[in-house]
């Protein structure tokens, strides 16, 4: 084998090495269907941390994929982070108590959640998302700022703000077993 | 009309008023299909600000829905915010230059972008997202932190970091005409 053939062979090897590195791309680009999910004790909830502070070192945002079975709901709660919902499937109801009463949330406004819609929660407003559709799952992408989230949970809409139970920190992704290759 | 009939009438009126307020729920819950889109001068790009700093007063996160026609791509660029992609439709390629060379990005690694996948961009790494699929749109939700985004744009992968063009601030949603009722 002459020098140039050898060189060609080396270059071909190099390209294979690069292709191999690229196939590791699956580690950087993660299949959402293969991510771990958990209900975190909420009946009918499936929570997947798409991008998280523990799993991926995020400090400023987290992204979750949550699926609510018919009848499933978040707790009544508030937090001081920004929160955006993007509805991927299904319908439901948003209950939102604007911050008018200083002592307790009070009776919330009801907003129908439509398919292919988006809504956000004003900072510190008490809210609840409920899959009020009896036959279809509600699937949403949730974006929050400044993880880990610090949540105040209410038993009902008349519970005083001062009695709301603090949960902090909530590392949603803490218990998820993820292959290390998911990391850069 | 007796007092109790009058009271019933008043209560009915009250319920109608509440129902009216609820129908305003469409203002809080926004149909993504009805949001304004723009290409911002990038051929084959459709950008929709789902949740934005100008439109909705966000200070910590923004959410965009971007659709790349076959062959369309972002510029080669970097930024110091956190950025998460969630692929809703199609496939493509992520070009990512890890921060190994101090002077210029250098030849990027290629990662195949799969449908129903997610990936994120390490802070300050130079990157480009390209719809390399010849027949299908690539549609992604993009989440960034700390809007407005401050972007450095490169003509090519060998352009020195010091020569990259600064674009700041980029208010993606600045030119979008949105009905005021979208706001709380
Ligand atoms: Zn919330
Ligand atoms: Zn970017």
Coordinates of C-alpha atoms and ligand atoms in Angstrom, one line a residue:
Chain A
X1 CA 0.0 0.0 0.0
X2 CA 1.5 3.3 -1.1
X3 CA 1.7 6.4 1.0
X4 CA -1.3 8.1 -0.6
X5 CA -3.4 5.0 -0.2
X6 CA -2.4 4.9 3.4
X7 CA -3.3 8.5 3.8
X8 CA -6.7 7.9 2.2
X9 CA -7.2 5.0 4.6
X10 CA -6.3 7.2 7.6
X11 CA -8.7 9.9 6.4
X12 CA -11.5 7.3 6.0
X13 CA -10.7 6.1 9.6
X14 CA -10.9 9.7 10.8
X15 CA -14.4 10.1 9.1
X16 CA -15.6 6.9 10.8
X17 CA -14.4 8.3 14.1
X18 CA -16.3 11.5 13.5
X19 CA -19.4 9.6 12.5
X20 CA -19.1 7.6 15.8
X21 CA -18.9 10.8 17.8
X22 CA -22.0 12.0 15.9
X23 CA -23.9 8.9 16.8
X24 CA -23.3 9.9 20.4
X25 CA -25.5 12.8 19.4
X26 CA -28.4 10.7 20.8
X27 CA -26.9 11.6 24.2
X28 CA -27.2 15.3 23.6
X29 CA -30.5 15.0 21.7
X30 CA -32.7 13.0 24.0
X31 CA -35.8 11.1 23.0
X32 CA -38.6 12.4 25.2
X33 CA -40.4 9.1 25.1
X34 CA -37.5 7.4 26.8
X35 CA -37.2 9.8 29.8
X36 CA -38.2 8.6 33.2
X37 CA -41.6 9.6 34.6
X38 CA -43.1 9.7 38.1
X39 CA -46.4 10.7 39.6
X40 CA -44.8 12.3 42.7
X41 CA -47.8 11.1 44.7
X42 CA -50.4 13.0 42.7
X43 CA -53.0 10.5 41.5
X44 CA -53.3 10.5 37.6
X45 CA -50.2 12.6 37.1
X46 CA -47.2 11.7 34.9
X47 CA -44.3 14.1 35.4
X48 CA -41.2 14.1 33.1
X49 CA -38.4 16.6 33.6
X50 CA -37.4 17.4 30.1
X51 CA -34.7 19.9 31.2
X52 CA -33.8 20.1 34.9
X53 CA -31.6 21.6 37.5
X54 CA -30.3 18.3 38.9
X55 CA -30.2 16.3 35.6
X56 CA -28.8 19.0 33.3
X57 CA -27.4 21.7 35.6
X58 CA -30.0 24.3 34.7
X59 CA -30.0 27.4 36.9
X60 CA -32.5 29.7 35.2
X61 CA -35.2 27.5 33.6
X62 CA -36.7 24.1 33.9
X63 CA -39.0 22.4 31.3
X64 CA -41.5 19.6 32.3
X65 CA -43.8 17.4 30.4
X66 CA -46.9 16.6 32.5
X67 CA -49.8 14.4 31.6
X68 CA -53.0 14.6 33.6
X69 CA -55.5 11.7 33.4
X70 CA -59.2 12.6 33.4
X71 CA -60.0 14.1 36.8
X72 CA -56.3 14.7 37.8
X73 CA -55.2 18.1 39.0
X74 CA -52.3 20.0 40.5
X75 CA -52.7 21.1 44.1
X76 CA -54.0 24.6 44.7
X77 CA -50.7 26.5 44.9
X78 CA -48.6 29.6 44.3
X79 CA -45.0 30.4 43.6
X80 CA -42.9 33.4 42.8
X81 CA -41.3 32.0 39.7
X82 CA -42.6 32.7 36.2
X83 CA -44.6 29.8 34.8
X84 CA -45.8 29.1 31.2
X85 CA -48.0 26.3 30.0
X86 CA -48.1 25.1 26.5
X87 CA -51.0 22.6 25.9
X88 CA -50.0 19.8 23.6
X89 CA -53.1 17.5 24.0
X90 CA -56.5 17.6 25.5
X91 CA -58.5 20.3 27.4
X92 CA -59.2 21.2 31.0
X93 CA -59.7 24.1 33.3
X94 CA -57.4 26.7 34.9
X95 CA -58.5 28.0 38.3
X96 CA -56.9 31.3 39.0
X97 CA -57.3 33.6 42.0
X98 CA -55.9 37.0 41.3
X99 CA -54.2 38.6 44.2
X100 CA -57.1 40.8 45.2
X101 CA -57.7 39.4 48.7
X102 CA -54.7 39.9 51.1
X103 CA -55.8 37.1 53.5
X104 CA -56.7 34.1 51.4
X105 CA -57.0 33.2 47.7
X106 CA -60.8 33.5 47.5
X107 CA -63.0 32.0 44.8
X108 CA -61.0 31.6 41.7
X109 CA -61.9 32.5 38.1
X110 CA -62.3 29.6 35.8
X111 CA -60.7 29.6 32.4
X112 CA -61.3 26.8 29.8
X113 CA -58.0 25.3 28.7
X114 CA -58.2 24.7 24.9
X115 CA -56.1 22.3 22.9
X116 CA -53.1 23.9 21.2
X117 CA -53.2 26.9 23.6
X118 CA -50.9 28.6 25.9
X119 CA -51.4 30.4 29.2
X120 CA -49.2 31.7 32.0
X121 CA -49.5 32.2 35.7
X122 CA -49.0 35.7 37.1
X123 CA -46.2 35.6 39.7
X124 CA -47.6 34.7 43.2
X125 CA -51.2 34.2 42.0
X126 CA -52.8 31.1 43.5
X127 CA -53.8 28.6 40.8
X128 CA -54.8 25.0 40.0
X129 CA -54.8 23.2 36.7
X130 CA -57.4 20.4 36.4
X131 CA -58.1 18.0 33.7
X132 CA -61.9 18.4 33.7
X133 CA -62.3 16.5 30.5
X134 CA -63.8 13.1 31.3
X135 CA -62.4 11.1 28.5
X136 CA -59.1 12.5 27.3
X137 CA -55.6 13.1 28.9
X138 CA -54.4 16.7 29.3
X139 CA -50.8 17.0 28.2
X140 CA -48.8 20.2 28.8
X141 CA -45.3 21.5 28.6
X142 CA -44.5 23.6 31.7
X143 CA -41.7 26.1 31.8
X144 CA -40.7 27.6 35.1
X145 CA -37.9 30.1 36.0
X146 CA -35.3 30.0 38.8
X147 CA -35.3 26.3 39.8
X148 CA -35.6 24.7 42.3
X149 CA -39.3 25.8 42.6
X150 CA -40.5 27.0 46.0
X151 CA -44.2 26.2 46.3
X152 CA -46.9 27.1 48.8
X153 CA -49.8 24.6 48.8
X154 CA -53.4 25.3 49.9
X155 CA -56.0 22.8 51.1
X156 CA -58.8 25.0 49.6
X157 CA -59.4 28.5 48.2
X158 CA -60.3 29.9 51.6
X159 CA -57.2 28.8 53.4
X160 CA -55.3 31.8 54.7
X161 CA -52.0 32.6 52.8
X162 CA -50.2 32.3 56.1
X163 CA -51.4 28.7 56.6
X164 CA -50.3 27.5 53.1
X165 CA -47.8 24.7 53.4
X166 CA -44.3 25.5 52.0
X167 CA -42.6 22.8 49.9
X168 CA -39.0 23.7 49.1
X169 CA -36.8 22.8 47.5
X170 CA -38.7 20.6 45.0
X171 CA -36.2 18.9 42.8
X172 CA -38.7 17.2 40.5
X173 CA -35.8 15.4 38.8
X174 CA -34.0 14.3 41.9
X175 CA -35.3 10.7 41.9
X176 CA -35.0 10.1 38.2
X177 CA -32.5 7.6 37.1
X178 CA -30.9 8.9 33.9
X179 CA -28.0 7.5 32.0
X180 CA -24.9 9.6 32.5
X181 CA -24.5 9.8 28.7
X182 CA -27.4 12.3 28.7
X183 CA -24.9 14.8 29.9
X184 CA -22.5 16.8 27.8
Chain B
X1 CA -92.4 40.5 41.6
X2 CA -91.8 39.5 45.2
X3 CA -88.5 40.0 47.1
X4 CA -87.4 36.4 46.7
X5 CA -88.1 36.4 43.0
X6 CA -86.1 39.6 42.7
X7 CA -83.3 38.0 44.7
X8 CA -83.3 35.0 42.3
X9 CA -83.2 37.4 39.4
X10 CA -80.2 39.2 40.9
X11 CA -78.4 35.9 41.5
X12 CA -79.1 34.8 37.9
X13 CA -77.7 38.2 36.7
X14 CA -74.6 37.6 38.9
X15 CA -74.0 34.2 37.4
X16 CA -74.3 35.7 33.9
X17 CA -71.7 38.3 34.9
X18 CA -69.4 35.5 36.1
X19 CA -70.0 33.5 32.9
X20 CA -69.1 36.5 30.9
X21 CA -65.8 37.0 32.8
X22 CA -65.1 33.3 32.3
X23 CA -65.6 33.6 28.5
X24 CA -62.8 36.2 28.7
X25 CA -60.8 33.2 29.7
X26 CA -59.9 33.0 26.0
X27 CA -57.9 36.1 26.6
X28 CA -55.8 34.4 29.3
X29 CA -55.7 31.1 27.5
X30 CA -54.5 32.0 24.0
X31 CA -54.9 29.8 20.9
X32 CA -51.3 29.3 19.5
X33 CA -52.7 29.1 16.0
X34 CA -54.0 32.7 16.2
X35 CA -50.7 34.3 17.4
X36 CA -48.8 36.5 15.0
X37 CA -45.8 35.1 13.2
X38 CA -42.8 36.7 11.5
X39 CA -39.7 35.4 9.7
X40 CA -37.5 38.3 11.0
X41 CA -35.6 38.2 7.7
X42 CA -34.5 34.6 8.0
X43 CA -35.6 32.7 4.9
X44 CA -37.9 29.8 5.6
X45 CA -38.4 30.7 9.3
X46 CA -41.7 31.3 11.1
X47 CA -41.2 32.7 14.6
X48 CA -44.1 33.0 17.1
X49 CA -43.5 34.4 20.5
X50 CA -45.7 32.2 22.7
X51 CA -44.7 34.0 26.0
X52 CA -42.6 37.1 25.7
X53 CA -41.1 40.0 27.6
X54 CA -42.8 42.7 25.6
X55 CA -46.1 41.0 25.1
X56 CA -46.6 39.5 28.5
X57 CA -44.1 41.2 30.8
X58 CA -41.8 38.2 31.2
X59 CA -38.5 38.9 32.9
X60 CA -37.1 35.4 33.5
X61 CA -38.2 33.2 30.6
X62 CA -39.4 33.4 27.0
X63 CA -41.1 30.7 25.0
X64 CA -41.0 30.7 21.2
X65 CA -42.6 28.4 18.6
X66 CA -40.3 28.2 15.5
X67 CA -40.9 26.4 12.3
X68 CA -38.1 25.9 9.8
X69 CA -38.9 25.0 6.2
X70 CA -36.6 22.4 4.6
X71 CA -33.2 24.0 4.2
X72 CA -33.9 26.8 6.7
X73 CA -31.5 27.4 9.6
X74 CA -30.7 29.7 12.5
X75 CA -27.5 31.8 12.1
X76 CA -24.3 30.4 13.6
X77 CA -24.5 32.1 17.0
X78 CA -23.9 32.1 20.8
X79 CA -25.5 33.6 23.9
X80 CA -25.1 33.4 27.6
X81 CA -28.7 32.5 28.4
X82 CA -29.9 29.0 28.9
X83 CA -31.7 27.5 25.9
X84 CA -33.9 24.4 25.6
X85 CA -35.3 23.0 22.4
X86 CA -38.3 20.7 22.4
X87 CA -38.9 19.1 18.9
X88 CA -42.6 18.9 18.1
X89 CA -42.3 17.9 14.4
X90 CA -39.7 16.9 11.8
X91 CA -36.0 16.3 12.1
X92 CA -32.8 18.2 11.4
X93 CA -29.3 18.7 12.5
X94 CA -27.7 20.5 15.5
X95 CA -24.2 21.9 14.9
X96 CA -22.5 22.6 18.2
X97 CA -19.0 23.9 18.8
X98 CA -18.0 23.1 22.3
X99 CA -15.9 25.9 23.9
X100 CA -12.5 24.2 23.3
X101 CA -10.9 26.8 21.0
X102 CA -10.5 30.2 22.7
X103 CA -10.2 32.2 19.4
X104 CA -13.0 30.9 17.1
X105 CA -15.7 28.3 17.3
X106 CA -14.0 25.7 15.0
X107 CA -15.5 22.8 13.2
X108 CA -18.8 21.9 15.1
X109 CA -20.0 18.5 16.1
X110 CA -23.1 17.3 14.3
X111 CA -26.0 15.9 16.2
X112 CA -29.1 14.4 14.4
X113 CA -32.3 16.1 15.8
X114 CA -35.0 13.4 16.1
X115 CA -38.7 13.9 16.2
X116 CA -40.2 14.1 19.8
X117 CA -36.7 14.9 21.2
X118 CA -35.2 17.6 23.3
X119 CA -31.8 19.1 23.5
X120 CA -30.2 22.2 25.2
X121 CA -27.4 24.5 24.3
X122 CA -24.6 24.8 26.9
X123 CA -24.2 28.5 27.9
X124 CA -22.0 30.4 25.4
X125 CA -21.4 27.4 23.1
X126 CA -21.6 28.4 19.4
X127 CA -24.4 26.6 17.6
X128 CA -26.7 26.4 14.7
X129 CA -30.0 24.5 14.2
X130 CA -30.7 23.5 10.6
X131 CA -33.6 21.7 9.0
X132 CA -31.6 19.3 6.9
X133 CA -34.7 17.3 6.1
X134 CA -35.5 18.0 2.5
X135 CA -39.2 17.3 2.6
X136 CA -40.6 18.1 6.1
X137 CA -40.8 21.2 8.3
X138 CA -38.9 21.2 11.6
X139 CA -41.0 22.7 14.4
X140 CA -39.5 23.4 17.8
X141 CA -40.5 25.0 21.0
X142 CA -37.6 27.1 22.3
X143 CA -37.2 28.2 25.9
X144 CA -34.7 30.9 26.8
X145 CA -33.8 32.5 30.1
X146 CA -33.3 36.2 31.0
X147 CA -34.9 38.0 28.0
X148 CA -34.2 40.1 26.0
X149 CA -31.7 37.7 24.4
X150 CA -28.2 39.1 23.6
X151 CA -26.8 37.2 20.6
X152 CA -23.4 37.1 18.9
X153 CA -23.6 36.1 15.3
X154 CA -20.9 34.4 13.2
X155 CA -20.5 34.4 9.4
X156 CA -18.8 31.0 9.6
X157 CA -17.2 28.6 12.1
X158 CA -13.7 30.0 11.7
X159 CA -14.8 33.6 12.4
X160 CA -12.9 34.9 15.5
X161 CA -15.1 35.3 18.6
X162 CA -14.0 38.9 18.7
X163 CA -15.4 39.5 15.2
X164 CA -18.9 38.1 15.9
X165 CA -21.6 40.6 15.5
X166 CA -23.6 41.6 18.6
X167 CA -27.4 41.9 18.3
X168 CA -29.0 43.3 21.4
X169 CA -31.6 43.6 22.5
X170 CA -33.6 41.3 20.4
X171 CA -37.2 41.7 21.3
X172 CA -38.7 39.0 19.1
X173 CA -42.2 40.1 20.0
X174 CA -41.7 43.8 19.6
X175 CA -43.4 44.0 16.2
X176 CA -46.2 41.6 17.0
X177 CA -49.6 43.3 17.1
X178 CA -51.6 41.5 19.8
X179 CA -55.0 42.4 21.1
X180 CA -54.7 44.0 24.6
X181 CA -57.3 41.5 25.9
X182 CA -54.5 38.9 25.9
X183 CA -53.2 40.5 29.0
X184 CA -54.5 39.9 32.5
Ligands
LIG1 ZN1 -47.8 26.5 39.2
LIG2 ZN1 -29.4 29.8 20.3

